[in-house]
GROMACS .gro file of C-alpha atoms in nm:
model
  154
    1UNK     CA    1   0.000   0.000   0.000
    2UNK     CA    2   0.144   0.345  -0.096
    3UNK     CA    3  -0.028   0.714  -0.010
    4UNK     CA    4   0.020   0.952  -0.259
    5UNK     CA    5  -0.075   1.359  -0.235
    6UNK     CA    6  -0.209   1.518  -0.524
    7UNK     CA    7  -0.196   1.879  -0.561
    8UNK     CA    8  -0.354   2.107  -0.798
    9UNK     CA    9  -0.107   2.431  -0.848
   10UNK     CA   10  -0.198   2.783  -0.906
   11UNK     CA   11  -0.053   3.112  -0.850
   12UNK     CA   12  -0.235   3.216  -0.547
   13UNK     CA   13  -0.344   2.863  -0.436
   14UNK     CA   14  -0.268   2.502  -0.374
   15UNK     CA   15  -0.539   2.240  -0.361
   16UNK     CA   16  -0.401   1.894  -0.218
   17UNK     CA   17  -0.541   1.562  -0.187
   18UNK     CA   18  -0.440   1.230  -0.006
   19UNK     CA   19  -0.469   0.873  -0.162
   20UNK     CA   20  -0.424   0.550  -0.146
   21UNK     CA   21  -0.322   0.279  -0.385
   22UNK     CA   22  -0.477  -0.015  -0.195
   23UNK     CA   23  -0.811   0.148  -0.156
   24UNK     CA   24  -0.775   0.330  -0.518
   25UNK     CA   25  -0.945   0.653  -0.369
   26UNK     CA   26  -0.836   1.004  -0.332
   27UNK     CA   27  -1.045   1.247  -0.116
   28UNK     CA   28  -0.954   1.663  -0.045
   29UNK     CA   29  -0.717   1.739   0.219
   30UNK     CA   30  -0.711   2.105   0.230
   31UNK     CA   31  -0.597   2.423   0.034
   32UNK     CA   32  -0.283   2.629   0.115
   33UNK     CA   33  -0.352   2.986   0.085
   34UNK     CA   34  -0.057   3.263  -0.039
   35UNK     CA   35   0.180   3.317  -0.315
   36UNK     CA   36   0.521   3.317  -0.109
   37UNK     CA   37   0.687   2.990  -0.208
   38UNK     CA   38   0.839   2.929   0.179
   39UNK     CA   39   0.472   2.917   0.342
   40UNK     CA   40   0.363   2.705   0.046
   41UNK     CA   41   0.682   2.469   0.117
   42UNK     CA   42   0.650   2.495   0.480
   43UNK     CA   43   0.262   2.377   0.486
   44UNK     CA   44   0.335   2.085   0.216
   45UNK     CA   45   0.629   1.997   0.442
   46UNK     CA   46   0.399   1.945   0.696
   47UNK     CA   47   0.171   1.720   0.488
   48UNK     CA   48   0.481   1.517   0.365
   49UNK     CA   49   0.574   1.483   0.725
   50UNK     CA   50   0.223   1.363   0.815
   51UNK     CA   51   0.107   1.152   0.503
   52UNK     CA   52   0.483   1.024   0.464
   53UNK     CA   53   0.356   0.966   0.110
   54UNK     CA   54   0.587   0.754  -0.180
   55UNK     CA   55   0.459   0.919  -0.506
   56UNK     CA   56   0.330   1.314  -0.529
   57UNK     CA   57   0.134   1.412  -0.787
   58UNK     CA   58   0.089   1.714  -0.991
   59UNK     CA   59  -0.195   1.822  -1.205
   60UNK     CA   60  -0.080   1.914  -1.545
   61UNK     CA   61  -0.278   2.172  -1.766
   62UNK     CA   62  -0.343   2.138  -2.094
   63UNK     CA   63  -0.524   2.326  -2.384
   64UNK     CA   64  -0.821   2.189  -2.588
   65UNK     CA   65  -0.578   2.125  -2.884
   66UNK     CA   66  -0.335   1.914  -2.747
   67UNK     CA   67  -0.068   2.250  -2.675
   68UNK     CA   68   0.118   2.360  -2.384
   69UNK     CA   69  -0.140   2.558  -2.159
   70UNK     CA   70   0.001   2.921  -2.035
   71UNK     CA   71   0.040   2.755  -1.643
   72UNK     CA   72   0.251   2.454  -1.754
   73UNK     CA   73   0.556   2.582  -1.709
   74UNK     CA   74   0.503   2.689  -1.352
   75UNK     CA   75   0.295   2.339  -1.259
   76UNK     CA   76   0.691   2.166  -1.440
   77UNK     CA   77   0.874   2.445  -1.174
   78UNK     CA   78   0.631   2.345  -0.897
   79UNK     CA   79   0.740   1.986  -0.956
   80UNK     CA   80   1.078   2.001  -0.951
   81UNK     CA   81   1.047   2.172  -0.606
   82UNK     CA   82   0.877   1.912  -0.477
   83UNK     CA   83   1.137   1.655  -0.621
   84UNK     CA   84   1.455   1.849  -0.496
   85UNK     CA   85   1.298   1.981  -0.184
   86UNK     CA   86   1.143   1.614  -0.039
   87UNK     CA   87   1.340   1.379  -0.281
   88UNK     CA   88   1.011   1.192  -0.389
   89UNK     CA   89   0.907   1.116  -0.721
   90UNK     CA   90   0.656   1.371  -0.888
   91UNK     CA   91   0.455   1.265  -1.163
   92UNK     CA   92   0.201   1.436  -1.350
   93UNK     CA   93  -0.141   1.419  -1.473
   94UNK     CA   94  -0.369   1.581  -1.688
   95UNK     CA   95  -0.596   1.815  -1.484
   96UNK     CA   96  -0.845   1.894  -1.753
   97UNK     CA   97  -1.123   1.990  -1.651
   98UNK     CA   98  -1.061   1.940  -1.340
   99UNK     CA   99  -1.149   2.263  -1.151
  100UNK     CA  100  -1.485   2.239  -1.365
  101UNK     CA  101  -1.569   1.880  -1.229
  102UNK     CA  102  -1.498   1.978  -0.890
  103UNK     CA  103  -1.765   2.252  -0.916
  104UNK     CA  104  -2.026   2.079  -1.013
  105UNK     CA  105  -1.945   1.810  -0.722
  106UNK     CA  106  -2.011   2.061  -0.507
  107UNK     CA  107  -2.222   2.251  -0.682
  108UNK     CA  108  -2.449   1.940  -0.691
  109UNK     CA  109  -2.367   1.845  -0.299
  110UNK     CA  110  -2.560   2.140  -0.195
  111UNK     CA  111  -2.625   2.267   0.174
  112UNK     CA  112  -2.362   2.506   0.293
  113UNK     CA  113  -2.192   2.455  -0.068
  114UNK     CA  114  -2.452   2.602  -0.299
  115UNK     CA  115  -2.268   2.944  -0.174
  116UNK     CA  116  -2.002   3.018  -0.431
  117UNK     CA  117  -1.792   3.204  -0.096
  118UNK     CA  118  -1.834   2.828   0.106
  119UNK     CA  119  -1.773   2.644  -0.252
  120UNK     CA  120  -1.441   2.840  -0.357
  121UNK     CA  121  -1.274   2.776   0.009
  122UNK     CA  122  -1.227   2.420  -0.048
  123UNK     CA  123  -1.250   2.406  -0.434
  124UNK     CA  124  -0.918   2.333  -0.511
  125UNK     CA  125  -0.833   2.055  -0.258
  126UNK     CA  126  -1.165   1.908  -0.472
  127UNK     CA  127  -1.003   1.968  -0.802
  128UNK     CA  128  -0.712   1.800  -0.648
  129UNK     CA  129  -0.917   1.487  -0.531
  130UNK     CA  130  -1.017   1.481  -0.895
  131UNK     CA  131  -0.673   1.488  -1.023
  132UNK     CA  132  -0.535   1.236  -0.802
  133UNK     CA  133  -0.869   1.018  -0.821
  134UNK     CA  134  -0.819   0.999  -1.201
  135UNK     CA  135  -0.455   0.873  -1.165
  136UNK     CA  136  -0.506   0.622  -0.925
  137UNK     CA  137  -0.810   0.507  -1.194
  138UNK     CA  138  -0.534   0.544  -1.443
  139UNK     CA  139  -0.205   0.415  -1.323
  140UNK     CA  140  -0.369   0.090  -1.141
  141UNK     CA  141  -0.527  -0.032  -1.464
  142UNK     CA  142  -0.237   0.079  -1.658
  143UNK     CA  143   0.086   0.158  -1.429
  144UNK     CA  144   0.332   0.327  -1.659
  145UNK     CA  145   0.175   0.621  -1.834
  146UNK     CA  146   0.294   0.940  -1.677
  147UNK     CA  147   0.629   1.131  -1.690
  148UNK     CA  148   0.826   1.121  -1.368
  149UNK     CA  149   1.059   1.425  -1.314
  150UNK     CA  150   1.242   1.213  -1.022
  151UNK     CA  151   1.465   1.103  -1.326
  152UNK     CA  152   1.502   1.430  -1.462
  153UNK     CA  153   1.268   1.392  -1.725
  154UNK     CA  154   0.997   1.696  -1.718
   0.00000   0.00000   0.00000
């Protein structure tokens, strides 16, 4: 059994998810707020230190036709933080549509979530579930189908 953390990278936030490869499922964990990169690193070190996961990954975005999406080059940066800072092995993952799924899961869930203010707080860690949840779906019916920038390759 392995845990993995997913984490769904933006500019202002960080949505993170826990999973495990014996139980195949991925559920939200929580979002780290802020754009300086040492309370990012400090809070994920935290996670690492609790979850004491064996694989991160990292959502990957991509554009409708197949190109390099504007972010990608920051989600690649964010990865090879996490590789050189924790020495684990990053993958990624497509995180189409991602964001969009998560908000109709909540969106759907209702209650205190049909607010857009309650909705948007946790969000990301959702869009983060659904990253991860899609390559545990992915990787246990087909294992080696993702680029791993532990060996250098982006």
């Amino acid at each position: 059994m392995s845990t993995l953390l997913g984490f769904d990278f933006g500019t202002a936030r960080i949505g993170v998810a826990v999973g495990e490869t014996e139980s195949g499922l991925a559920q939200p964990l929580t979002v780290i707020q802020g754009e300086a990169n040492d309370v990012r690193f400090a809070e994920i070190a935290k996670l690492i230190a609790e979850w004491n996961p064996a694989t991160l990954v990292v959502g990957m975005p991509a554009t409708e036709d197949g190109s390099e999406h504007a972010m990608a080059p920051r989600c690649k940066r964010f990865a090879n933080q996490l590789s050189g800072r924790f020495s684990l092995p990053v993958k990624f993952f497509d995180e189409s549509l991602s964001s969009a799924e998560a908000e109709d899961m909540l969106r759907s869930a209702g209650g205190k979530f049909s607010d857009w203010r309650e909705r948007k707080r946790i969000l990301d860690a959702v869009a983060a579930q659904r990253i991860l949840q899609s390559y545990l779906d992915t990787s246990l019916a087909t294992p080696a189908i993702t680029q791993d920038t532990h060996h250098g390759t982006p």
